[in-house]
mmCIF file of C-alpha atoms in Angstrom:
data_model
loop_
_atom_site.group_PDB
_atom_site.id
_atom_site.type_symbol
_atom_site.label_atom_id
_atom_site.label_comp_id
_atom_site.label_asym_id
_atom_site.label_seq_id
_atom_site.Cartn_x
_atom_site.Cartn_y
_atom_site.Cartn_z
ATOM 1 C CA MET A 868 15.211 35.348 -4.572
ATOM 2 C CA SER A 869 13.655 31.915 -5.165
ATOM 3 C CA GLU A 870 11.251 31.432 -7.950
ATOM 4 C CA LYS A 871 8.405 30.842 -5.445
ATOM 5 C CA GLU A 872 9.146 34.155 -3.594
ATOM 6 C CA ILE A 873 9.096 35.945 -6.854
ATOM 7 C CA LYS A 874 5.742 34.370 -7.779
ATOM 8 C CA SER A 875 4.132 35.567 -4.503
ATOM 9 C CA LEU A 876 5.549 39.100 -4.951
ATOM 10 C CA GLU A 877 3.979 39.177 -8.428
ATOM 11 C CA GLU A 878 0.690 38.033 -6.940
ATOM 12 C CA ILE A 879 0.866 40.936 -4.439
ATOM 13 C CA PHE A 880 1.713 43.380 -7.312
ATOM 14 C CA GLU A 881 -1.144 42.300 -9.596
ATOM 15 C CA ALA A 882 -3.539 42.591 -6.805
ATOM 16 C CA LYS A 883 -2.381 46.120 -5.946
ATOM 17 C CA ILE A 884 -2.933 47.157 -9.532
ATOM 18 C CA ALA A 885 -6.244 45.347 -9.656
ATOM 19 C CA ARG A 886 -7.311 47.526 -6.731
ATOM 20 C CA ASP A 887 -6.071 50.738 -8.449
ATOM 21 C CA GLU A 888 -3.271 51.491 -6.002
ATOM 22 C CA LYS A 889 -0.400 53.225 -7.640
ATOM 23 C CA ILE A 890 3.076 51.740 -7.951
ATOM 24 C CA GLU A 891 5.873 53.975 -6.861
ATOM 25 C CA PRO A 892 9.669 53.941 -7.876
ATOM 26 C CA LYS A 893 11.089 52.155 -4.955
ATOM 27 C CA ASP A 894 8.279 49.477 -4.827
ATOM 28 C CA TRP A 895 9.011 45.971 -5.968
ATOM 29 C CA MET A 896 7.801 45.380 -9.588
ATOM 30 C CA PRO A 897 8.278 42.746 -12.130
ATOM 31 C CA GLU A 898 11.170 43.218 -14.457
ATOM 32 C CA LYS A 899 8.814 43.137 -17.668
ATOM 33 C CA TYR A 900 6.746 46.009 -16.019
ATOM 34 C CA ARG A 901 9.829 48.194 -15.556
ATOM 35 C CA GLN A 902 10.912 47.467 -19.101
ATOM 36 C CA THR A 903 7.576 48.024 -20.731
ATOM 37 C CA HIS A 904 7.301 51.290 -18.778
ATOM 38 C CA ILE A 905 10.778 52.589 -19.847
ATOM 39 C CA ARG A 906 9.842 51.806 -23.507
ATOM 40 C CA GLN A 907 6.585 53.496 -23.441
ATOM 41 C CA ILE A 908 7.441 56.527 -21.183
ATOM 42 C CA SER A 909 10.557 57.231 -23.081
ATOM 43 C CA GLN A 910 8.950 56.771 -26.397
ATOM 44 C CA HIS A 911 6.371 59.409 -25.210
ATOM 45 C CA ALA A 912 9.150 61.737 -24.159
ATOM 46 C CA HIS A 913 11.047 61.279 -27.389
ATOM 47 C CA SER A 914 7.795 62.094 -29.209
ATOM 48 C CA GLU A 915 7.390 65.388 -27.320
ATOM 49 C CA ILE A 916 11.066 66.385 -28.041
ATOM 50 C CA VAL A 917 11.009 65.447 -31.755
ATOM 51 C CA GLY A 918 7.423 66.943 -31.940
ATOM 52 C CA MET A 919 9.136 70.367 -31.387
ATOM 53 C CA LEU A 920 10.915 70.065 -34.885
ATOM 54 C CA PRO A 921 8.073 70.316 -37.335
ATOM 55 C CA GLU A 922 6.728 73.447 -35.481
ATOM 56 C CA GLY A 923 10.056 75.035 -35.089
ATOM 57 C CA ASN A 924 10.109 75.283 -38.747
ATOM 58 C CA TRP A 925 7.455 77.981 -38.701
ATOM 59 C CA ILE A 926 8.513 80.267 -35.716
ATOM 60 C CA THR A 927 10.396 82.831 -37.768
ATOM 61 C CA ARG A 928 7.578 82.770 -40.451
ATOM 62 C CA ALA A 929 4.484 82.979 -38.084
ATOM 63 C CA PRO A 930 2.099 85.442 -39.691
ATOM 64 C CA SER A 931 1.823 87.836 -36.651
ATOM 65 C CA LEU A 932 3.380 88.569 -33.410
ATOM 66 C CA LYS A 933 0.467 86.982 -31.586
ATOM 67 C CA ARG A 934 0.690 83.735 -33.586
ATOM 68 C CA LYS A 935 4.503 83.694 -32.994
ATOM 69 C CA VAL A 936 4.208 84.001 -29.291
ATOM 70 C CA ALA A 937 1.569 81.394 -29.021
ATOM 71 C CA LEU A 938 3.682 79.021 -31.271
ATOM 72 C CA LEU A 939 6.687 79.553 -29.117
ATOM 73 C CA ALA A 940 4.791 78.926 -25.857
ATOM 74 C CA LYS A 941 3.454 75.552 -27.402
ATOM 75 C CA ILE A 942 6.844 74.501 -28.353
ATOM 76 C CA GLN A 943 8.299 75.422 -25.056
ATOM 77 C CA ASP A 944 5.538 73.431 -23.362
ATOM 78 C CA GLU A 945 6.509 70.350 -25.562
ATOM 79 C CA ALA A 946 10.122 70.692 -24.174
ATOM 80 C CA GLY A 947 8.626 70.809 -20.656
ATOM 81 C CA HIS A 948 6.411 67.705 -21.338
ATOM 82 C CA GLY A 949 9.512 65.897 -22.697
ATOM 83 C CA LEU A 950 11.262 66.755 -19.390
ATOM 84 C CA TYR A 951 8.408 65.591 -17.203
ATOM 85 C CA LEU A 952 8.385 62.308 -19.011
ATOM 86 C CA TYR A 953 12.068 61.659 -19.050
ATOM 87 C CA SER A 954 12.198 62.453 -15.369
ATOM 88 C CA ALA A 955 9.482 59.808 -14.767
ATOM 89 C CA CYS A 956 11.253 57.467 -16.836
ATOM 90 C CA GLU A 957 14.502 57.919 -14.960
ATOM 91 C CA THR A 958 12.790 56.905 -11.686
ATOM 92 C CA LEU A 959 12.656 53.290 -13.239
ATOM 93 C CA GLY A 960 16.585 53.288 -13.051
ATOM 94 C CA VAL A 961 17.567 54.177 -16.455
ATOM 95 C CA SER A 962 19.752 57.374 -16.992
ATOM 96 C CA ARG A 963 18.891 60.478 -19.256
ATOM 97 C CA ASP A 964 22.007 59.709 -21.406
ATOM 98 C CA GLU A 965 21.012 56.192 -22.077
ATOM 99 C CA LEU A 966 17.550 57.489 -23.024
ATOM 100 C CA TYR A 967 19.052 59.997 -25.591
ATOM 101 C CA GLU A 968 21.363 57.282 -26.710
ATOM 102 C CA GLN A 969 18.470 55.072 -27.569
ATOM 103 C CA LEU A 970 16.831 57.813 -29.624
ATOM 104 C CA HIS A 971 19.820 58.932 -31.350
ATOM 105 C CA SER A 972 20.839 55.468 -32.342
ATOM 106 C CA GLY A 973 17.453 54.742 -33.723
ATOM 107 C CA LYS A 974 16.841 51.912 -31.124
ATOM 108 C CA ALA A 975 13.861 53.800 -29.553
ATOM 109 C CA LYS A 976 10.903 55.058 -31.478
ATOM 110 C CA TYR A 977 8.991 58.244 -31.328
ATOM 111 C CA SER A 978 5.547 59.070 -32.883
ATOM 112 C CA SER A 979 5.491 58.385 -36.464
ATOM 113 C CA ILE A 980 3.512 61.573 -37.142
ATOM 114 C CA PHE A 981 6.495 63.763 -36.623
ATOM 115 C CA ASN A 982 8.102 62.332 -39.608
ATOM 116 C CA TYR A 983 5.750 64.314 -41.867
ATOM 117 C CA PRO A 984 6.867 67.679 -43.173
ATOM 118 C CA THR A 985 5.293 71.093 -42.421
ATOM 119 C CA LEU A 986 4.727 72.803 -45.728
ATOM 120 C CA THR A 987 2.499 75.700 -45.037
ATOM 121 C CA TRP A 988 1.461 77.804 -42.058
ATOM 122 C CA ALA A 989 -1.891 75.990 -42.057
ATOM 123 C CA ASP A 990 0.038 72.915 -40.975
ATOM 124 C CA MET A 991 0.523 74.669 -37.475
ATOM 125 C CA GLY A 992 -3.216 74.706 -37.282
ATOM 126 C CA ALA A 993 -3.723 71.125 -38.357
ATOM 127 C CA ILE A 994 -1.118 69.902 -35.951
ATOM 128 C CA GLY A 995 -2.549 71.676 -32.894
ATOM 129 C CA TRP A 996 -5.984 70.628 -33.892
ATOM 130 C CA LEU A 997 -5.469 66.989 -35.113
ATOM 131 C CA VAL A 998 -2.196 65.909 -33.714
ATOM 132 C CA ASP A 999 -2.595 67.478 -30.323
ATOM 133 C CA GLY A 1000 -6.202 66.485 -30.338
ATOM 134 C CA ALA A 1001 -5.270 62.806 -30.982
ATOM 135 C CA ALA A 1002 -2.529 63.159 -28.255
ATOM 136 C CA ILE A 1003 -5.056 64.338 -25.697
ATOM 137 C CA ILE A 1004 -7.431 61.418 -26.501
ATOM 138 C CA ASN A 1005 -4.313 58.987 -25.847
ATOM 139 C CA GLN A 1006 -3.190 60.913 -22.839
ATOM 140 C CA VAL A 1007 -6.200 61.456 -20.819
ATOM 141 C CA PRO A 1008 -6.727 57.829 -19.873
ATOM 142 C CA LEU A 1009 -2.988 57.724 -18.953
ATOM 143 C CA CYS A 1010 -3.568 60.086 -16.085
ATOM 144 C CA ALA A 1011 -5.147 57.111 -14.406
ATOM 145 C CA THR A 1012 -2.164 54.771 -15.322
ATOM 146 C CA SER A 1013 -0.660 52.457 -12.547
ATOM 147 C CA TYR A 1014 2.803 53.982 -12.369
ATOM 148 C CA GLY A 1015 2.650 56.946 -10.121
ATOM 149 C CA PRO A 1016 5.427 59.027 -11.674
ATOM 150 C CA TYR A 1017 3.852 58.478 -15.160
ATOM 151 C CA ALA A 1018 0.503 59.352 -14.049
ATOM 152 C CA ARG A 1019 1.407 62.381 -12.307
ATOM 153 C CA ALA A 1020 3.297 63.703 -15.289
ATOM 154 C CA MET A 1021 0.359 63.094 -17.570
ATOM 155 C CA VAL A 1022 -1.931 65.085 -15.303
ATOM 156 C CA ARG A 1023 0.475 67.922 -15.877
ATOM 157 C CA VAL A 1024 0.920 67.420 -19.464
ATOM 158 C CA CYS A 1025 -2.898 67.206 -19.981
ATOM 159 C CA LYS A 1026 -3.491 70.394 -18.376
ATOM 160 C CA GLU A 1027 -1.332 72.273 -20.716
ATOM 161 C CA GLU A 1028 -2.203 70.365 -23.853
ATOM 162 C CA SER A 1029 -5.666 71.738 -24.081
ATOM 163 C CA PHE A 1030 -4.233 75.300 -25.055
ATOM 164 C CA HIS A 1031 -2.408 73.673 -27.811
ATOM 165 C CA GLN A 1032 -5.522 72.089 -29.536
ATOM 166 C CA ARG A 1033 -7.392 75.327 -29.140
ATOM 167 C CA GLN A 1034 -4.787 77.490 -30.614
ATOM 168 C CA GLY A 1035 -4.460 75.008 -33.587
ATOM 169 C CA PHE A 1036 -8.176 74.855 -34.071
ATOM 170 C CA GLN A 1037 -8.440 78.817 -34.066
ATOM 171 C CA ILE A 1038 -5.748 78.968 -36.791
ATOM 172 C CA MET A 1039 -7.686 76.578 -38.961
ATOM 173 C CA MET A 1040 -10.893 78.409 -38.360
ATOM 174 C CA THR A 1041 -9.338 81.837 -39.162
ATOM 175 C CA LEU A 1042 -7.882 80.482 -42.378
ATOM 176 C CA ALA A 1043 -11.241 78.877 -43.259
ATOM 177 C CA GLU A 1044 -13.027 82.108 -42.796
ATOM 178 C CA GLY A 1045 -10.376 83.894 -44.948
ATOM 179 C CA THR A 1046 -9.773 84.329 -48.754
ATOM 180 C CA PRO A 1047 -10.347 81.349 -51.098
ATOM 181 C CA GLU A 1048 -6.669 80.776 -51.064
ATOM 182 C CA GLN A 1049 -6.412 80.641 -47.241
ATOM 183 C CA LYS A 1050 -9.326 78.328 -47.011
ATOM 184 C CA GLU A 1051 -7.791 76.223 -49.654
ATOM 185 C CA MET A 1052 -4.555 76.150 -47.566
ATOM 186 C CA ALA A 1053 -6.584 75.022 -44.448
ATOM 187 C CA GLN A 1054 -8.185 72.192 -46.486
ATOM 188 C CA ASP A 1055 -4.906 71.177 -48.019
ATOM 189 C CA ALA A 1056 -3.426 70.829 -44.546
ATOM 190 C CA LEU A 1057 -6.347 68.892 -43.403
ATOM 191 C CA ASN A 1058 -6.006 66.513 -46.430
ATOM 192 C CA ARG A 1059 -2.383 65.801 -45.555
ATOM 193 C CA TRP A 1060 -2.658 65.396 -41.720
ATOM 194 C CA TRP A 1061 -6.001 63.555 -41.457
ATOM 195 C CA PHE A 1062 -4.862 60.047 -42.090
ATOM 196 C CA PRO A 1063 -1.328 60.423 -40.306
ATOM 197 C CA ALA A 1064 -3.340 61.638 -37.282
ATOM 198 C CA LEU A 1065 -5.621 58.672 -37.346
ATOM 199 C CA MET A 1066 -2.655 56.143 -37.630
ATOM 200 C CA MET A 1067 -0.927 58.147 -34.784
ATOM 201 C CA LEU A 1068 -3.304 56.335 -32.344
ATOM 202 C CA GLY A 1069 -1.366 53.083 -33.075
ATOM 203 C CA PRO A 1070 -1.901 49.948 -35.078
ATOM 204 C CA THR A 1071 -5.354 48.233 -35.030
ATOM 205 C CA ASP A 1072 -6.070 46.106 -31.955
ATOM 206 C CA ASP A 1073 -5.589 42.862 -33.777
ATOM 207 C CA ALA A 1074 -2.037 43.961 -34.997
ATOM 208 C CA SER A 1075 -1.004 45.592 -31.651
ATOM 209 C CA VAL A 1076 1.404 43.326 -29.791
ATOM 210 C CA HIS A 1077 1.542 45.287 -26.404
ATOM 211 C CA THR A 1078 -2.160 46.065 -26.057
ATOM 212 C CA GLU A 1079 -3.248 43.023 -23.845
ATOM 213 C CA GLN A 1080 -0.488 43.228 -21.199
ATOM 214 C CA SER A 1081 -0.646 47.059 -21.192
ATOM 215 C CA MET A 1082 -4.404 47.002 -20.559
ATOM 216 C CA LYS A 1083 -3.774 44.520 -17.605
ATOM 217 C CA TRP A 1084 -1.182 46.891 -16.058
ATOM 218 C CA LYS A 1085 -3.573 49.869 -16.695
ATOM 219 C CA LEU A 1086 -0.678 51.458 -18.836
ATOM 220 C CA LYS A 1087 -3.428 51.569 -21.338
ATOM 221 C CA ARG A 1088 -6.915 51.913 -20.599
ATOM 222 C CA LYS A 1089 -8.608 52.043 -23.899
ATOM 223 C CA THR A 1090 -7.507 50.136 -27.122
ATOM 224 C CA ASN A 1091 -6.119 51.851 -30.130
ATOM 225 C CA ASP A 1092 -9.267 51.268 -32.212
ATOM 226 C CA GLU A 1093 -11.531 52.624 -29.421
ATOM 227 C CA LEU A 1094 -9.298 55.728 -29.223
ATOM 228 C CA ARG A 1095 -9.334 56.117 -32.856
ATOM 229 C CA GLN A 1096 -13.158 55.848 -33.008
ATOM 230 C CA GLN A 1097 -13.490 58.431 -30.252
ATOM 231 C CA PHE A 1098 -11.150 60.895 -32.294
ATOM 232 C CA VAL A 1099 -13.134 60.490 -35.429
ATOM 233 C CA ASP A 1100 -16.520 60.944 -33.846
ATOM 234 C CA GLN A 1101 -15.427 64.110 -31.972
ATOM 235 C CA THR A 1102 -13.343 65.615 -34.931
ATOM 236 C CA VAL A 1103 -15.779 65.344 -37.958
ATOM 237 C CA PRO A 1104 -18.306 67.822 -36.438
ATOM 238 C CA GLN A 1105 -15.571 70.202 -35.792
ATOM 239 C CA ALA A 1106 -14.441 70.125 -39.469
ATOM 240 C CA GLU A 1107 -18.100 70.649 -40.541
ATOM 241 C CA MET A 1108 -18.241 73.594 -38.095
ATOM 242 C CA ILE A 1109 -15.636 75.437 -39.870
ATOM 243 C CA GLY A 1110 -16.590 74.359 -43.538
ATOM 244 C CA LEU A 1111 -13.709 72.041 -44.144
ATOM 245 C CA THR A 1112 -13.998 68.494 -45.655
ATOM 246 C CA ILE A 1113 -12.584 65.310 -44.225
ATOM 247 C CA PRO A 1114 -10.671 63.839 -47.005
ATOM 248 C CA ASP A 1115 -12.423 60.465 -46.742
ATOM 249 C CA PRO A 1116 -14.997 59.325 -49.405
ATOM 250 C CA ASN A 1117 -16.085 56.409 -47.135
ATOM 251 C CA LEU A 1118 -16.708 58.539 -44.125
ATOM 252 C CA LYS A 1119 -20.448 58.136 -43.024
ATOM 253 C CA TRP A 1120 -22.512 58.468 -39.943
ATOM 254 C CA ASN A 1121 -24.015 55.308 -38.722
ATOM 255 C CA PRO A 1122 -27.259 56.047 -36.829
ATOM 256 C CA GLU A 1123 -27.622 52.558 -35.341
ATOM 257 C CA THR A 1124 -23.970 52.338 -33.749
ATOM 258 C CA LYS A 1125 -23.853 56.143 -33.195
ATOM 259 C CA HIS A 1126 -20.392 56.257 -34.593
ATOM 260 C CA TYR A 1127 -18.736 57.349 -37.932
ATOM 261 C CA GLU A 1128 -17.568 54.629 -40.223
ATOM 262 C CA PHE A 1129 -14.280 55.418 -42.124
ATOM 263 C CA SER A 1130 -11.835 54.059 -44.614
ATOM 264 C CA GLU A 1131 -9.520 51.376 -43.959
ATOM 265 C CA LEU A 1132 -6.087 52.956 -43.096
ATOM 266 C CA ASP A 1133 -2.893 52.557 -45.115
ATOM 267 C CA TRP A 1134 -0.984 50.499 -42.605
ATOM 268 C CA GLU A 1135 1.802 49.821 -45.120
ATOM 269 C CA GLU A 1136 2.607 53.570 -45.119
ATOM 270 C CA PHE A 1137 2.549 53.531 -41.272
ATOM 271 C CA TRP A 1138 5.018 50.789 -40.970
ATOM 272 C CA GLN A 1139 7.245 52.266 -43.493
ATOM 273 C CA VAL A 1140 7.370 55.577 -41.512
ATOM 274 C CA VAL A 1141 7.805 53.604 -38.177
ATOM 275 C CA LYS A 1142 10.660 51.746 -39.737
ATOM 276 C CA GLY A 1143 12.392 54.933 -40.700
ATOM 277 C CA HIS A 1144 11.230 55.606 -44.364
ATOM 278 C CA GLY A 1145 9.026 58.410 -43.788
ATOM 279 C CA PRO A 1146 9.483 61.795 -45.499
ATOM 280 C CA CYS A 1147 11.516 63.417 -42.740
ATOM 281 C CA ASN A 1148 12.803 60.625 -40.459
ATOM 282 C CA LYS A 1149 16.437 61.195 -41.366
ATOM 283 C CA MET A 1150 16.079 65.019 -41.021
ATOM 284 C CA ARG A 1151 14.369 64.693 -37.562
ATOM 285 C CA LEU A 1152 17.047 62.302 -36.202
ATOM 286 C CA ASP A 1153 19.910 64.453 -37.794
ATOM 287 C CA ALA A 1154 18.529 67.599 -36.002
ATOM 288 C CA ARG A 1155 18.406 65.709 -32.631
ATOM 289 C CA ARG A 1156 21.898 64.268 -32.968
ATOM 290 C CA ASN A 1157 23.329 67.633 -33.975
ATOM 291 C CA ALA A 1158 21.694 69.485 -31.156
ATOM 292 C CA TRP A 1159 23.109 66.977 -28.631
ATOM 293 C CA ASN A 1160 26.703 66.641 -30.188
ATOM 294 C CA ASN A 1161 27.068 70.395 -30.849
ATOM 295 C CA GLY A 1162 25.945 71.204 -27.344
ATOM 296 C CA GLU A 1163 28.378 68.874 -25.707
ATOM 297 C CA TRP A 1164 30.917 71.726 -25.103
ATOM 298 C CA VAL A 1165 28.156 73.909 -23.519
ATOM 299 C CA ARG A 1166 27.297 70.957 -21.011
ATOM 300 C CA ASN A 1167 30.932 70.516 -20.147
ATOM 301 C CA ALA A 1168 31.549 74.248 -19.666
ATOM 302 C CA ALA A 1169 28.598 74.392 -17.397
ATOM 303 C CA MET A 1170 29.888 71.557 -15.362
ATOM 304 C CA ALA A 1171 33.358 72.734 -15.173
ATOM 305 C CA TYR A 1172 32.194 76.288 -13.926
ATOM 306 C CA ALA A 1173 29.997 74.551 -11.317
ATOM 307 C CA GLU A 1174 33.010 72.499 -10.177
ATOM 308 C CA LYS A 1175 35.176 75.682 -10.026
ATOM 309 C CA GLN A 1176 32.517 77.580 -8.026
ATOM 310 C CA GLU A 1177 32.256 74.789 -5.577
ATOM 311 C CA ASN A 1178 36.107 74.515 -5.028
ATOM 312 C CA LYS A 1179 36.080 78.293 -4.436
ATOM 313 C CA GLU A 1180 33.307 77.906 -1.711
ATOM 314 C CA VAL A 1181 35.337 75.246 -0.010
ATOM 315 C CA LYS A 1182 38.531 77.335 0.009
ATOM 316 C CA GLN A 1183 36.690 80.396 1.419
ATOM 317 C CA ALA A 1184 35.319 78.241 4.117
ATOM 318 C CA ILE A 1185 38.798 77.037 5.178
ATOM 319 C CA MET B 997 33.134 64.881 -18.337
ATOM 320 C CA LYS B 998 30.461 64.239 -15.527
ATOM 321 C CA ASN B 999 26.769 64.461 -16.361
ATOM 322 C CA TRP B 1000 24.658 67.194 -14.822
ATOM 323 C CA PRO B 1001 23.326 65.998 -11.563
ATOM 324 C CA LEU B 1002 19.548 65.451 -10.816
ATOM 325 C CA TRP B 1003 17.707 68.035 -8.697
ATOM 326 C CA GLU B 1004 14.259 67.588 -6.955
ATOM 327 C CA VAL B 1005 12.017 70.577 -7.428
ATOM 328 C CA PHE B 1006 9.451 71.976 -4.701
ATOM 329 C CA ILE B 1007 7.023 74.709 -5.433
ATOM 330 C CA ARG B 1008 5.061 76.887 -3.057
ATOM 331 C CA SER B 1009 1.939 77.634 -5.028
ATOM 332 C CA LYS B 1010 0.949 80.653 -2.863
ATOM 333 C CA ASN B 1011 1.926 82.069 0.506
ATOM 334 C CA GLY B 1012 0.302 80.163 3.202
ATOM 335 C CA LEU B 1013 0.816 76.866 1.726
ATOM 336 C CA GLU B 1014 3.695 74.437 1.964
ATOM 337 C CA HIS B 1015 6.288 73.730 -0.818
ATOM 338 C CA ARG B 1016 5.280 70.431 -2.548
ATOM 339 C CA HIS B 1017 7.313 68.249 -4.617
ATOM 340 C CA CYS B 1018 6.484 68.779 -8.373
ATOM 341 C CA GLY B 1019 9.277 67.015 -10.320
ATOM 342 C CA SER B 1020 12.898 66.927 -11.096
ATOM 343 C CA LEU B 1021 15.548 67.989 -13.545
ATOM 344 C CA HIS B 1022 19.157 67.921 -14.461
ATOM 345 C CA ALA B 1023 21.225 71.114 -13.914
ATOM 346 C CA SER B 1024 24.871 71.685 -13.509
ATOM 347 C CA ASP B 1025 24.613 73.630 -10.293
ATOM 348 C CA ALA B 1026 21.922 75.147 -7.936
ATOM 349 C CA THR B 1027 21.410 78.421 -9.765
ATOM 350 C CA MET B 1028 20.798 76.573 -13.093
ATOM 351 C CA ALA B 1029 18.399 74.260 -11.336
ATOM 352 C CA LEU B 1030 16.564 77.166 -9.974
ATOM 353 C CA GLU B 1031 16.424 78.875 -13.291
ATOM 354 C CA ASN B 1032 15.292 75.837 -15.047
ATOM 355 C CA ALA B 1033 12.724 75.030 -12.485
ATOM 356 C CA ARG B 1034 11.222 78.440 -12.976
ATOM 357 C CA ASP B 1035 10.984 77.935 -16.797
ATOM 358 C CA VAL B 1036 9.652 74.417 -16.577
ATOM 359 C CA TYR B 1037 7.217 74.358 -13.547
ATOM 360 C CA THR B 1038 6.034 77.827 -13.181
ATOM 361 C CA ARG B 1039 5.000 78.961 -16.737
ATOM 362 C CA ARG B 1040 1.505 79.426 -15.761
ATOM 363 C CA MET B 1041 1.761 81.157 -12.361
ATOM 364 C CA GLU B 1042 1.952 77.763 -10.567
ATOM 365 C CA GLY B 1043 4.406 79.162 -7.845
ATOM 366 C CA VAL B 1044 5.653 82.052 -5.676
ATOM 367 C CA SER B 1045 8.708 80.095 -4.217
ATOM 368 C CA ILE B 1046 10.943 77.376 -5.533
ATOM 369 C CA TRP B 1047 13.237 74.926 -3.693
ATOM 370 C CA VAL B 1048 15.792 72.693 -5.335
ATOM 371 C CA VAL B 1049 17.424 69.935 -3.733
ATOM 372 C CA PRO B 1050 20.112 67.528 -5.210
ATOM 373 C CA SER B 1051 18.226 64.203 -5.535
ATOM 374 C CA SER B 1052 21.479 62.477 -4.029
ATOM 375 C CA GLN B 1053 20.772 64.186 -0.751
ATOM 376 C CA ILE B 1054 17.494 62.614 -0.197
ATOM 377 C CA THR B 1055 17.201 59.685 2.044
ATOM 378 C CA ALA B 1056 13.944 57.590 1.626
ATOM 379 C CA SER B 1057 12.325 54.974 3.661
ATOM 380 C CA ASN B 1058 12.315 51.466 2.242
ATOM 381 C CA PRO B 1059 8.898 50.307 0.989
ATOM 382 C CA GLU B 1060 9.877 46.698 1.784
ATOM 383 C CA LEU B 1061 10.000 47.823 5.361
ATOM 384 C CA ASN B 1062 6.478 49.451 5.260
ATOM 385 C CA GLY B 1063 4.980 47.012 7.544
ATOM 386 C CA GLU B 1064 7.330 47.736 10.634
ATOM 387 C CA THR B 1065 7.586 51.296 9.646
ATOM 388 C CA PHE B 1066 3.921 52.215 9.475
ATOM 389 C CA GLU B 1067 1.752 49.478 10.652
ATOM 390 C CA PRO B 1068 2.216 50.149 14.441
ATOM 391 C CA ALA B 1069 0.301 53.184 14.105
ATOM 392 C CA MET B 1070 -2.667 51.071 13.017
ATOM 393 C CA ASP B 1071 -3.276 49.658 16.555
ATOM 394 C CA LYS B 1072 -2.975 53.064 18.307
ATOM 395 C CA ALA B 1073 -6.608 54.049 17.840
ATOM 396 C CA TYR B 1074 -6.484 55.874 21.170
ATOM 397 C CA ARG B 1075 -4.473 58.668 19.369
ATOM 398 C CA HIS B 1076 -7.627 59.640 17.616
ATOM 399 C CA PRO B 1077 -10.540 61.759 19.160
ATOM 400 C CA THR B 1078 -13.188 59.255 18.134
ATOM 401 C CA PHE B 1079 -11.492 56.627 20.364
ATOM 402 C CA TYR B 1080 -13.263 58.385 23.303
ATOM 403 C CA GLU B 1081 -16.853 57.768 23.616
ATOM 404 C CA LEU B 1082 -18.555 60.648 25.389
ATOM 405 C CA PRO B 1083 -22.265 61.484 26.091
ATOM 406 C CA ASP B 1084 -24.000 63.257 23.098
ATOM 407 C CA GLU B 1085 -25.278 65.928 25.474
ATOM 408 C CA LEU B 1086 -21.618 67.157 25.917
ATOM 409 C CA LYS B 1087 -21.235 70.212 23.703
ATOM 410 C CA HIS B 1088 -18.089 71.939 22.218
ATOM 411 C CA MET B 1089 -15.733 69.098 22.542
#
């Protein structure tokens, strides 16, 4: 294809997106659109899968059967969300194995929040309430993103995500209404998860290298700072409702802007965690690699069995 | 060793409705594809019937040929009932 032809295809493509038409897997797309989507969708998929690990830590120690089945269901949903997203990503011509390889080698990133440890049961509440809460804010606009398979996966994810946040908030609410020790445990979890949850929405707009292009492709519909503000505005009253304190001395309501003001975030910490120096980065990646490597013989056995069955059927047919 | 092939999943949400494509997954054989589809796509009573089809068995139209494939239908307005102008007094038609 000549440069001129590509240029005209690009114009048709941009016009399609401007009209809010969806792009489907077999449609022509600029190579950069494909690569950016592979990066973002796979990063999202990896986050779902690695996100199962901090919660998996508490399945055997859930305080009641009711809490245990809810936590199991939530973690199972996350496996499902990972699958929807990997599938969407594969429609862009990358294989599942390549995607895993990128995660396991450290080439691909996942959400920095999952590199923090889950120290008490209250962390299951804080994660559902804050981490899934921030994820919903990030994900709802993505239901309208331009790439069809990604948008459809997000619709499904968002439908399921709301249960996650509600079960988390209910854990926090119950602890906050409990004994002083239980309330203290809830407050401690909020103290530890609040700032990581705010940072989870991504670097500030002026430091975010991908925002501008992603907004143009409707891969992003709101900037990181807008999403963060929305999260703070909706979460502060929820904390007040259950008598917990947001751990930010600079938090205050601005009646003119009708938004909360809050402290500058510790971006140095954020970048350290992103670069692999968070409290649990190594543990998380080791868990993923071990699961993949130790499962190899199971995958091979299943394939060998399938081939054997197929040969049997062919023989019977003859 | 070969990787698990890709399967497309179709779900009938209730009797009376058609199966609709809802996603895909990897599985070593059809039985596993069905079991995984059940676990992934019908956890909240989304379906009463599942089809799984090897993705490699699907032949798709080429979007680059959408013009010649689909546009001829656009100048065949006479296939729609509104093409035929009839008196307003006419009832039940």
